Short mmCIF file of C-alpha atoms and ligand atoms in Angstrom, two decimals:
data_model
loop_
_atom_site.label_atom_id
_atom_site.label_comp_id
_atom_site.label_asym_id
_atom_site.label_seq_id
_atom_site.Cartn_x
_atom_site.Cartn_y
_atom_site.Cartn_z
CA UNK A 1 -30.02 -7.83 3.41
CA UNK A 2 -30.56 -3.96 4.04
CA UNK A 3 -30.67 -1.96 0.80
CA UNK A 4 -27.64 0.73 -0.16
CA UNK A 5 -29.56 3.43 0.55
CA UNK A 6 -30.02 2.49 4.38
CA UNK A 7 -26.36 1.01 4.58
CA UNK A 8 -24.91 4.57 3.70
CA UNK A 9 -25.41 7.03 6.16
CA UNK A 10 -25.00 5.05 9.57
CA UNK A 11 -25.17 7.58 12.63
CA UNK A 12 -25.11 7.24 16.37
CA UNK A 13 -21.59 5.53 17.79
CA UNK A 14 -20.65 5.39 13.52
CA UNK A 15 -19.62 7.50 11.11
CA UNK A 16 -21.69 9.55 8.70
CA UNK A 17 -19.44 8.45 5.27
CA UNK A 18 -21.99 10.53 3.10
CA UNK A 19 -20.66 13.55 4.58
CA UNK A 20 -17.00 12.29 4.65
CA UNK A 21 -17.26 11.68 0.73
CA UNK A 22 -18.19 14.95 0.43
CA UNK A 23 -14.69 16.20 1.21
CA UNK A 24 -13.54 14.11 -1.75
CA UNK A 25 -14.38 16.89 -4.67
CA UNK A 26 -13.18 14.16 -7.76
CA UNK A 27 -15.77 12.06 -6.49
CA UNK A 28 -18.32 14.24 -7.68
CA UNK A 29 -17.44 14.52 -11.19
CA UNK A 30 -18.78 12.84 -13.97
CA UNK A 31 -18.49 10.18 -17.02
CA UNK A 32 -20.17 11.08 -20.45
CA UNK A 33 -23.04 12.59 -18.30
CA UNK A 34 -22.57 9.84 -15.71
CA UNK A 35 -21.87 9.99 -12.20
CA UNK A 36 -18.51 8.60 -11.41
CA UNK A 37 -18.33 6.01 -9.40
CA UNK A 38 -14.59 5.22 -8.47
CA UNK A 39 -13.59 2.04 -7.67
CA UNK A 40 -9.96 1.88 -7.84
CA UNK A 41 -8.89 2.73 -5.07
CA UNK A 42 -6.01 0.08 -4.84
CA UNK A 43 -4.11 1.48 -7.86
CA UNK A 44 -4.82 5.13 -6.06
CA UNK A 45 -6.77 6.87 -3.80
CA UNK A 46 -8.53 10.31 -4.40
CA UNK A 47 -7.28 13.26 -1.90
CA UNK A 48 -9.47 14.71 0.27
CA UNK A 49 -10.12 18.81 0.49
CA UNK A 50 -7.83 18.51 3.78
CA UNK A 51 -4.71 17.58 1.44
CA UNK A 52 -5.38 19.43 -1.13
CA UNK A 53 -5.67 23.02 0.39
CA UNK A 54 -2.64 22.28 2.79
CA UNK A 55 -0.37 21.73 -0.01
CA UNK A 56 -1.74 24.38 -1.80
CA UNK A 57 -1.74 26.76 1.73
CA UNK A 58 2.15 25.49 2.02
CA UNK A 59 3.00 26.14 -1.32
CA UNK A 60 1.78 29.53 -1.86
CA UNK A 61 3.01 30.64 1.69
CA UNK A 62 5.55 28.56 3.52
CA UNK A 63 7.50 27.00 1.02
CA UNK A 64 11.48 26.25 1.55
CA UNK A 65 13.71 23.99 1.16
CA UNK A 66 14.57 21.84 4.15
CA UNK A 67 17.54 21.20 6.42
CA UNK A 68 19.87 23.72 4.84
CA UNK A 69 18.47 27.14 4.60
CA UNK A 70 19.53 29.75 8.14
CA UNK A 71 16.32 31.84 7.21
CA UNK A 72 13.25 31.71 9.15
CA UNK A 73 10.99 30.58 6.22
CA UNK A 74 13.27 27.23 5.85
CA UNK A 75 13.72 26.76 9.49
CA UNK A 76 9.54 26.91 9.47
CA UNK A 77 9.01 24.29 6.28
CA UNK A 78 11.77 22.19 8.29
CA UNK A 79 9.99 22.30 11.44
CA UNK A 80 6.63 21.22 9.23
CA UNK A 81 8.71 18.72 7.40
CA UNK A 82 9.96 16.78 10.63
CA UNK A 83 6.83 17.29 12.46
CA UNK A 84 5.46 14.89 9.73
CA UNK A 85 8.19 12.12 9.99
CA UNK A 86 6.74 11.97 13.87
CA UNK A 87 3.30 11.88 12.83
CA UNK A 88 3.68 8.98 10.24
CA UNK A 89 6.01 7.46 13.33
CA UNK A 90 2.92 7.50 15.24
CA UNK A 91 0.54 6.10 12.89
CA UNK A 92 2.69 3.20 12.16
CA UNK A 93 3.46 3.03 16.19
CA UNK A 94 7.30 3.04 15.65
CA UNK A 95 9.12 3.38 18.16
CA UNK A 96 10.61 7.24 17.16
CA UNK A 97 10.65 9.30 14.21
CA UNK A 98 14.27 8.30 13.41
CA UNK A 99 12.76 5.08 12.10
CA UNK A 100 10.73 7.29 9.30
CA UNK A 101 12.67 7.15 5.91
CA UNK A 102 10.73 9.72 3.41
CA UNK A 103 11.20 7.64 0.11
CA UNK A 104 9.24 8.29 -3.38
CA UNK A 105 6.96 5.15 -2.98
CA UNK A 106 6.61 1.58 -1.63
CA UNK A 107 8.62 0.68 -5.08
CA UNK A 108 11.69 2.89 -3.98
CA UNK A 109 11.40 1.52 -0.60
CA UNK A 110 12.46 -2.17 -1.35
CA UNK A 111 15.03 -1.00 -3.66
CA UNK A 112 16.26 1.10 -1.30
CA UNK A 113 16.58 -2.28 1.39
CA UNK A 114 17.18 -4.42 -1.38
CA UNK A 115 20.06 -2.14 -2.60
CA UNK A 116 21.54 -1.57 0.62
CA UNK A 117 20.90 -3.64 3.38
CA UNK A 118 20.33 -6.69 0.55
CA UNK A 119 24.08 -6.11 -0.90
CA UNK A 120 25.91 -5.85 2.38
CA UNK A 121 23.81 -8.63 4.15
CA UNK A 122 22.57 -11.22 1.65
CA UNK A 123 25.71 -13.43 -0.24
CA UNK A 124 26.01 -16.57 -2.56
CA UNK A 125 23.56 -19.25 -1.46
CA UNK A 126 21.43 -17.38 1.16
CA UNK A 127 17.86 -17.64 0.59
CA UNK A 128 15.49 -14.89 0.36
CA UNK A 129 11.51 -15.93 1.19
CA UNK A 130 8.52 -14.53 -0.92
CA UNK A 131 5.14 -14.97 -1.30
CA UNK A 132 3.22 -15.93 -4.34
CA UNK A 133 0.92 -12.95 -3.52
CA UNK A 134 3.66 -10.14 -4.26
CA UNK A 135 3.45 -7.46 -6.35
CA UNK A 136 6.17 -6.60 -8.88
CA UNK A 137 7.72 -3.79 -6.75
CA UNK A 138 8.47 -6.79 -4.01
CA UNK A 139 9.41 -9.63 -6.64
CA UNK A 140 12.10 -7.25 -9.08
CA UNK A 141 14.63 -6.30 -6.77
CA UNK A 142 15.04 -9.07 -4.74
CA UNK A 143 15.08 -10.89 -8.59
CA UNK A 144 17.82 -8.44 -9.14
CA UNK A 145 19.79 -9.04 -6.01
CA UNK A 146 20.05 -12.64 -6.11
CA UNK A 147 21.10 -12.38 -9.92
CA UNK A 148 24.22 -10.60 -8.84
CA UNK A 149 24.84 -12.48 -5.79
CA UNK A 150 24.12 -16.18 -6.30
CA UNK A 151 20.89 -16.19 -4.15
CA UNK A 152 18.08 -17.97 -4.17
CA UNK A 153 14.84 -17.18 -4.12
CA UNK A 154 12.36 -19.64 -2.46
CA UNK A 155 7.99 -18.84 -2.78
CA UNK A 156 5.35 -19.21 -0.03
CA UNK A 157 2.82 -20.94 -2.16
CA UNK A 158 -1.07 -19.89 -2.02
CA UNK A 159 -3.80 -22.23 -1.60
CA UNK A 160 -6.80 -21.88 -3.97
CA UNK A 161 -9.04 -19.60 -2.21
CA UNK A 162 -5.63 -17.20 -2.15
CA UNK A 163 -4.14 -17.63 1.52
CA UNK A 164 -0.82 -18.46 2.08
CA UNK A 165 0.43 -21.87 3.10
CA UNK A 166 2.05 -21.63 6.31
CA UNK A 167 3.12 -25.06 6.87
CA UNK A 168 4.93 -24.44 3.98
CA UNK A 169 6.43 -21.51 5.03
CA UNK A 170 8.00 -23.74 8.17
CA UNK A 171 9.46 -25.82 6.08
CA UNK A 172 11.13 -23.06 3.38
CA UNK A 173 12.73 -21.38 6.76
CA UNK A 174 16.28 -22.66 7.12
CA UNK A 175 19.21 -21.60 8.33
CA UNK A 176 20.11 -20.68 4.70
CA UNK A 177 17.46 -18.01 4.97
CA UNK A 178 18.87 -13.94 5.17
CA UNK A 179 15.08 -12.30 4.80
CA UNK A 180 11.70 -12.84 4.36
CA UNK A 181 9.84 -10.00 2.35
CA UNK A 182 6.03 -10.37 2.12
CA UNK A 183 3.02 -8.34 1.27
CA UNK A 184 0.80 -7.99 4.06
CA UNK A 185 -1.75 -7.10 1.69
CA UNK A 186 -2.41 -8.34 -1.73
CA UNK A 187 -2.95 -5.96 -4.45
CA UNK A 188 -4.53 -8.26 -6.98
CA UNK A 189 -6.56 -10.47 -4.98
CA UNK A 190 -6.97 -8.63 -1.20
CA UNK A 191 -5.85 -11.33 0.96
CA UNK A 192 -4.62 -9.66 4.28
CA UNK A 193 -1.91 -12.46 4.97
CA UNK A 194 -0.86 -13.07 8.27
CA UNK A 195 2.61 -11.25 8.65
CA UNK A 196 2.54 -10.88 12.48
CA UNK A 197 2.78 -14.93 12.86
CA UNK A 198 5.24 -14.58 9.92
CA UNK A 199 7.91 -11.80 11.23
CA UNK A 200 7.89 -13.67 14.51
CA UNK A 201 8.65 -16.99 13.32
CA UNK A 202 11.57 -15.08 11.08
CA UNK A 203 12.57 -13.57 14.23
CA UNK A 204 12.76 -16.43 16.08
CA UNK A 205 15.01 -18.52 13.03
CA UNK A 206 17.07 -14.73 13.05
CA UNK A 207 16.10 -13.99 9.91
CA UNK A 208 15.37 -9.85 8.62
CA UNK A 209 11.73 -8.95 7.60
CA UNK A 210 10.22 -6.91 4.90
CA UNK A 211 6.25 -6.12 5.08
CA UNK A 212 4.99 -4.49 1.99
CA UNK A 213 2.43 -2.52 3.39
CA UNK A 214 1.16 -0.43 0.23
CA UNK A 215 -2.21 -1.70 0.18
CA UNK A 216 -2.53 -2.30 3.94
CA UNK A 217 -1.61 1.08 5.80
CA UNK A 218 -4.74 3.12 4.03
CA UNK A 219 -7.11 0.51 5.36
CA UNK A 220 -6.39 -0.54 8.85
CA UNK A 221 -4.56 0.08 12.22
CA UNK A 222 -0.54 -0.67 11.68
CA UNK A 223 1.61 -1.22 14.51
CA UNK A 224 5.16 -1.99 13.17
CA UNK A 225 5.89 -3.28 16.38
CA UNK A 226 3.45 -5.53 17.38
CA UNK A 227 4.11 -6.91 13.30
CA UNK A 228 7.52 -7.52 14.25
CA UNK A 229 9.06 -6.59 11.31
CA UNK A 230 12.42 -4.65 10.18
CA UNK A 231 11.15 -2.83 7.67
CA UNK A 232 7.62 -1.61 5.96
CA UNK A 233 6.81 0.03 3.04
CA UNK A 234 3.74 2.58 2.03
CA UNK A 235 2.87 4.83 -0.74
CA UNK A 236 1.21 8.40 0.50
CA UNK A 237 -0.85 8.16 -3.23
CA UNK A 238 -2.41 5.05 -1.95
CA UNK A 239 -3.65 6.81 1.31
CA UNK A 240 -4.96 9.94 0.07
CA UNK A 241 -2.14 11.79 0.37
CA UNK A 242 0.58 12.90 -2.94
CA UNK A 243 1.84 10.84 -5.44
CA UNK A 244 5.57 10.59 -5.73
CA UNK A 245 5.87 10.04 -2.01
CA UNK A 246 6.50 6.90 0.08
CA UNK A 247 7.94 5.80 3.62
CA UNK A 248 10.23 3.66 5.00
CA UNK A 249 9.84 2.55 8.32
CA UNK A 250 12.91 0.44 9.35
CA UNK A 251 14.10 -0.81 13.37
CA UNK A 252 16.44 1.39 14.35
CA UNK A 253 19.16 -1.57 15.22
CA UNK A 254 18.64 -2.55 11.43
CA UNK A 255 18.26 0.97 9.86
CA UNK A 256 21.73 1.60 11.95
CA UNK A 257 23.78 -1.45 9.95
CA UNK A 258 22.51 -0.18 6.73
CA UNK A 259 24.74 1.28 4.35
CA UNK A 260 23.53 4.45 2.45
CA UNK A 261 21.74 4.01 -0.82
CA UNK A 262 21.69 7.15 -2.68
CA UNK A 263 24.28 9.23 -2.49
CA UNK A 264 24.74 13.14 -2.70
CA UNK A 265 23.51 16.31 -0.63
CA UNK A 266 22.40 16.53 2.74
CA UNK A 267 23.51 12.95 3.86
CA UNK A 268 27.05 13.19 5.21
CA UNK A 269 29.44 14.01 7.95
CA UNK A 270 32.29 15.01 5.86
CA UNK A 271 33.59 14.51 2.13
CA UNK A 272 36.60 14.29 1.41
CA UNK A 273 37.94 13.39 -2.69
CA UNK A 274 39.36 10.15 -0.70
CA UNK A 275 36.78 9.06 2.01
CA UNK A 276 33.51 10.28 3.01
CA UNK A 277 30.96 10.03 6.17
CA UNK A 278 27.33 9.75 6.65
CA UNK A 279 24.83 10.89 9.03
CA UNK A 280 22.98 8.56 11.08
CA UNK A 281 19.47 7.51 9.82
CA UNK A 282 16.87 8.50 8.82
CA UNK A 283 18.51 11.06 6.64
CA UNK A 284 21.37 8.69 5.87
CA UNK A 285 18.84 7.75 3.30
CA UNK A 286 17.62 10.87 2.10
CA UNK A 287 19.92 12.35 -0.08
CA UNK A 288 18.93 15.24 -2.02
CA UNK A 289 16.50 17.79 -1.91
CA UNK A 290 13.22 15.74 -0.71
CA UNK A 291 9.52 16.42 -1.70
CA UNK A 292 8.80 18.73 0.84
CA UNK A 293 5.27 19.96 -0.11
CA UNK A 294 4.07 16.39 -0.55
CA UNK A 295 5.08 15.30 2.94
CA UNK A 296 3.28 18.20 3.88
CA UNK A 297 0.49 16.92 2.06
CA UNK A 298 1.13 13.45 3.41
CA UNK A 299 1.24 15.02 7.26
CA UNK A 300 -2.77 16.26 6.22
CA UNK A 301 -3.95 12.72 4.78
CA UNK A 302 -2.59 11.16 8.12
CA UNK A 303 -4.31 14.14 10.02
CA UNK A 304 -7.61 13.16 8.10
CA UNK A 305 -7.53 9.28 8.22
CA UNK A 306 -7.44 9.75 12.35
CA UNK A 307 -9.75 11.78 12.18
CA UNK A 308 -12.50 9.59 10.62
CA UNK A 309 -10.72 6.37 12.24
CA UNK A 310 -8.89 3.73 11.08
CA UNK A 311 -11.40 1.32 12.96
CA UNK A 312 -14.11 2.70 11.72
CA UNK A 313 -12.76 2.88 8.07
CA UNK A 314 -11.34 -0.86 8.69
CA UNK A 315 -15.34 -2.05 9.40
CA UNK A 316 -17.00 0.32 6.53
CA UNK A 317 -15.31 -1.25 3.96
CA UNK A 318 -15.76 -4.78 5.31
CA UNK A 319 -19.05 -4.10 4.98
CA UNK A 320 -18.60 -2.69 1.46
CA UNK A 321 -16.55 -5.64 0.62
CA UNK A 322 -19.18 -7.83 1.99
CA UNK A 323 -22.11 -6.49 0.10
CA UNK A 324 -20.67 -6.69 -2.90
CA UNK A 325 -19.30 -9.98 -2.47
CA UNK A 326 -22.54 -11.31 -1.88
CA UNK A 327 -23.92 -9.55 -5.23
CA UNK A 328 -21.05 -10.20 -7.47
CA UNK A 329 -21.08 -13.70 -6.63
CA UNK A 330 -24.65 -14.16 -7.66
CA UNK A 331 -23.56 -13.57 -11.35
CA UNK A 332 -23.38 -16.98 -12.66
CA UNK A 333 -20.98 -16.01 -15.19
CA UNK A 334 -18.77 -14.14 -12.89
CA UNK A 335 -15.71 -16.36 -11.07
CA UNK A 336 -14.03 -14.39 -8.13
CA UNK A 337 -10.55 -14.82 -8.07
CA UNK A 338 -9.18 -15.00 -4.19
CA UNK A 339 -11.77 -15.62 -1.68
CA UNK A 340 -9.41 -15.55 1.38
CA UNK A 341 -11.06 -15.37 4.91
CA UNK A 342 -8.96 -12.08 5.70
CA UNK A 343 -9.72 -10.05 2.49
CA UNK A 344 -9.14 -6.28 2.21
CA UNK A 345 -11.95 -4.76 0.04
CA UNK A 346 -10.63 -5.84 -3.82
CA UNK A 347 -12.63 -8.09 -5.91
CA UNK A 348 -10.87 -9.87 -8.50
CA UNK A 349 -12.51 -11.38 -11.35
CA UNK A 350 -13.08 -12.86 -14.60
CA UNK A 351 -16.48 -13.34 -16.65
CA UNK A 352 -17.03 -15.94 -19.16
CA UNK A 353 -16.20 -15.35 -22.55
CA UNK A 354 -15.22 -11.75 -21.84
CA UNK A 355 -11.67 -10.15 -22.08
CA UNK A 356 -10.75 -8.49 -18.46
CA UNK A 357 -10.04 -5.11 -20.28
CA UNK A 358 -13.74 -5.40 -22.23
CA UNK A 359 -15.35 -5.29 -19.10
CA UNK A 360 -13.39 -2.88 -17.52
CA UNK A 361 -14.40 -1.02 -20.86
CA UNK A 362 -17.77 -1.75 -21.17
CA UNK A 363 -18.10 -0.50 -17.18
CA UNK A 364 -16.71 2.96 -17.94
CA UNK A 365 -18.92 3.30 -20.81
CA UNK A 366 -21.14 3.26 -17.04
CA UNK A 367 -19.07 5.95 -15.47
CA UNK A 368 -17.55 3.24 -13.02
CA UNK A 369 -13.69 3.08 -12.69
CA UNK A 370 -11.83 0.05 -12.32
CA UNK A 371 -8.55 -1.85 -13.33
CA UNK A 372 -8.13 -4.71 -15.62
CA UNK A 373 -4.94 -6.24 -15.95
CA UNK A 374 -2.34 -8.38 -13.99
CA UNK A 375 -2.12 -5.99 -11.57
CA UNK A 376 1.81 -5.94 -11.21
CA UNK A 377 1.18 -9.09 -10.39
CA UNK A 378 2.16 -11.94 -12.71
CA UNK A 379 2.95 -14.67 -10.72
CA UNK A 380 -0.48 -14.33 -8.96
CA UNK A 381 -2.52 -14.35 -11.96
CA UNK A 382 -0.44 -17.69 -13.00
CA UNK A 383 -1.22 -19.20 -9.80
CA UNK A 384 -5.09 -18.82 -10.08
CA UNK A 385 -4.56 -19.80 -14.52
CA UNK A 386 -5.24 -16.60 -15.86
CA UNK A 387 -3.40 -13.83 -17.68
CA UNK A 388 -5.69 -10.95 -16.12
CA UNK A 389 -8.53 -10.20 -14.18
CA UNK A 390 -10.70 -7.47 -13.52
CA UNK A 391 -10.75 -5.18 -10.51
CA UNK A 392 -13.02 -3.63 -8.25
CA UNK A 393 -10.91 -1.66 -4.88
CA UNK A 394 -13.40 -0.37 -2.70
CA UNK A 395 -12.46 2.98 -0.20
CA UNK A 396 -14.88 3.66 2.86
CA UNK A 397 -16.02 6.73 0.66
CA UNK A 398 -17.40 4.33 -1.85
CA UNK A 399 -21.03 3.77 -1.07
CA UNK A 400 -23.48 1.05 -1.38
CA UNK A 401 -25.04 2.30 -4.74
CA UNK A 402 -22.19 2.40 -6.27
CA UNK A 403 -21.54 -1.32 -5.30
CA UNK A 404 -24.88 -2.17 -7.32
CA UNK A 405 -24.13 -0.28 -9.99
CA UNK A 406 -21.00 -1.86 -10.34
CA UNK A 407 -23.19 -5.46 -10.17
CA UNK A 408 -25.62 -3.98 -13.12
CA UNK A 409 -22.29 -2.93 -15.35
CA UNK A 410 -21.48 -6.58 -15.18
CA UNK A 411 -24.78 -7.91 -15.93
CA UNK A 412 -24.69 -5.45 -18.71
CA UNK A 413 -21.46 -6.71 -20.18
CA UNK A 414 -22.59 -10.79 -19.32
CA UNK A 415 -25.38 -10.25 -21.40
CA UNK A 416 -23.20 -8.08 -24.26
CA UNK A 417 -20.60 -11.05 -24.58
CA UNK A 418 -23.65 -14.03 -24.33
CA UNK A 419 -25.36 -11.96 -26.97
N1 LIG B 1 3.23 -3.00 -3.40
C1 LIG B 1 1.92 -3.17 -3.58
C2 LIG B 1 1.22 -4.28 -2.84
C3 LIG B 1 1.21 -2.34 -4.44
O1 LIG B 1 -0.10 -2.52 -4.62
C4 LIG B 1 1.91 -1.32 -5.12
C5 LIG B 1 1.21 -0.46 -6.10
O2 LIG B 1 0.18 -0.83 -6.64
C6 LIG B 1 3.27 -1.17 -4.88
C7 LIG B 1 3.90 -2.03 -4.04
C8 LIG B 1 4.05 -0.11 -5.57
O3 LIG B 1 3.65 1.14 -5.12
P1 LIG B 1 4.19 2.47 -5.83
O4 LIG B 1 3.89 2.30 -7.29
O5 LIG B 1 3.38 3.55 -5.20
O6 LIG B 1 5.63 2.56 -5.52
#
């Protein structure tokens, strides 16, 4: 195997991800006189000089508020606003920008269709489908929903190297089913599931789709479209873009039949004290005075993530996630939780004897950053027998160095917890 130091820079057809990194200023800080090394990149990315000067730039001298002000300076931050919702339309390869809903995070985006579309579609006895792989955000409100409405809830279960079982998932589809709602990436263990096959055989029974895309769309090509679904969800934080910001992209046909969610300015037709109207989607959903400076910031991460590729970011942190497999996996004391065949670049694990949240401790006393915990994910840990694991989220600015250092912080804290 190649060392890190010749697997960073890679030139010719490739990218140069030294100099990309560079454009990441947090990256350069450092730990108790340590060199950072951050590798949690599933809980949140770091932004990029592009995002941060544009929002910055927009703030200090193009700031309005949008869709109601005559002025020039509103019509202008309007303008920038919806020229975003097209953008993010493109990236996800929707169909038009009236499928974009600007929501405050992946979490607000399946309340938001578990709130609306959920009460108005799904009744007493209808079955709801989710995976075993889900985070919290996609577990709660359908938990919520079929509380108030006498569903049920039926799991996808996960085999032991952490991939879903399909045949299973044949057999939990019925014609008692109203939606399936699946991550297509999971968040504690990486396993990319395969939600095209699943949206089309939910298509095919009838049935509404939900793809939780938070920890997929910062990481590879989406195309809503060819997935097949109704609706997917992203967080701009997780993508290099603001925190507080999220989409929605829903089918038109579906977004249409959806009842409004929140309620309140910039929404309607026409109020009345007796009966009121609503616009059409996507601002149907958008009521109230938006975050205008961090879709602005969002348009920028989207502008920088084509710009280095999603291809080529998709294949740099295979080969991240590849190197360190192989080295992690050498520890003997080290047991890697999820070892799917489709894996996004997250390394789950546990060492012997040692608390998740030790190691996690004794690796920042390194300077390297990563989670320990359930993840969100409690159902997931259960599955695999444990009550938390320990982290590692690789982004294609990570580099190979920072995957061995990451190998000698737990070869540090094995020989800590055997000593
Ligand atoms: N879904 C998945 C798979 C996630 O990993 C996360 C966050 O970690 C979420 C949903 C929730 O995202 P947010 O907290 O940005 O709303």
């Amino acid at each position: 195997m190649a060392k890190a130091s010749e697997m960073n820079t890679i030139t010719g057809k490739d990218v140069d991800f030294s100099r990309i990194r560079n454009q990441f200023p947090v990256l350069f800080s450092s730990v108790r006189g340590l060199p950072l090394a951050y590798l949690d990149n599933a809980a949140t990315t770091q932004k990029p000089w592009a995002v941060i000067n544009r929002m910055s730039e927009f703030d200090s001298a193009e700031y309005a508020t949008v869709r109601r002000g005559a002025y020039r300076l509103a019509e202008q931050a309007t303008q920038g606003f919806e020229d975003v919702r097209g953008k993010v339309a493109l990236f996800l390869k929707a169909n038009s920008p009236e499928e974009i809903v600007f929501t405050s995070g992946a979490t607000m985006g399946v309340n938001l269709v578990a709130a609306s579309w959920g009460r108005k579609f799904i009744g007493e006895g209808d079955e709801i489908i989710l995976s075993h792989l889900e985070h919290h955000a996609n577990i709660l409100p359908w938990q919520m929903l079929a509380q108030e409405k006498g569903a049920v809830i039926k799991v996808i279960p996960v085999n032991d190297i952490g991939e879903l079982d399909m045949e299973e998932f044949d057999r939990l589809l019925s014609n008692r089913t109203k939606l399936v709602a699946v991550t297509h990436v999971s968040n504690s263990i990486g396993t990319i599931n395969p939600v095209q096959a699943i949206c089309a055989k939910a298509r095919a029974a009838g049935v509404v789709t939900l793809v939780d895309g938070a920890q997929a769309a910062p990481h590879m090509n989406i195309d809503v479209r060819k997935i097949g679904c109704d609706f997917y969800v992203l967080s701009a934080h997780k993508m290099y873009g603001p925190s507080g910001l999220g989409v929605l992209y829903g089918r038109k046909e579906t977004l249409e039949r959806t009842p409004p969610f929140l309620t309140g300015g910039d929404m309607i037709e026409r109020v009345t004290f007796e009966k009121s109207t609503f616009v059409k989607p996507p601002h149907r959903f958008e009521a109230g005075t938006p975050a205008v400076t961090q879709v602005i910031g969002l348009g920028a991460a989207i502008d920088f993530l084509n710009s280095v590729g999603m291809e080529r970011i998709e294949r740099q942190e295979k080969k991240l996630l590849d190197y360190a497999t192989e080295l992690v996996s050498r520890i003997e004391t080290v047991s890697i939780i999820g070892n799917a065949r489709h894996k996004a670049a997250i390394i789950s694990f546990t060492l012997a004897d040692a608390h998740p949240h030790d190691v996690a401790t004794i690796l920042d006393s390194e300077g390297i950053a990563v989670r320990a915990g359930h993840h969100c994910a409690q159902p997931t840990m259960d599955r695999f027998c444990v009550a938390a694991t320990t982290r590692a989220s690789f982004s294609f600015y990570n580099t190979f160095e920072e995957v061995e250092r990451l190998v000698e912080g737990i070869k540090q804290a094995t020989d800590l917890f055997r000593g």
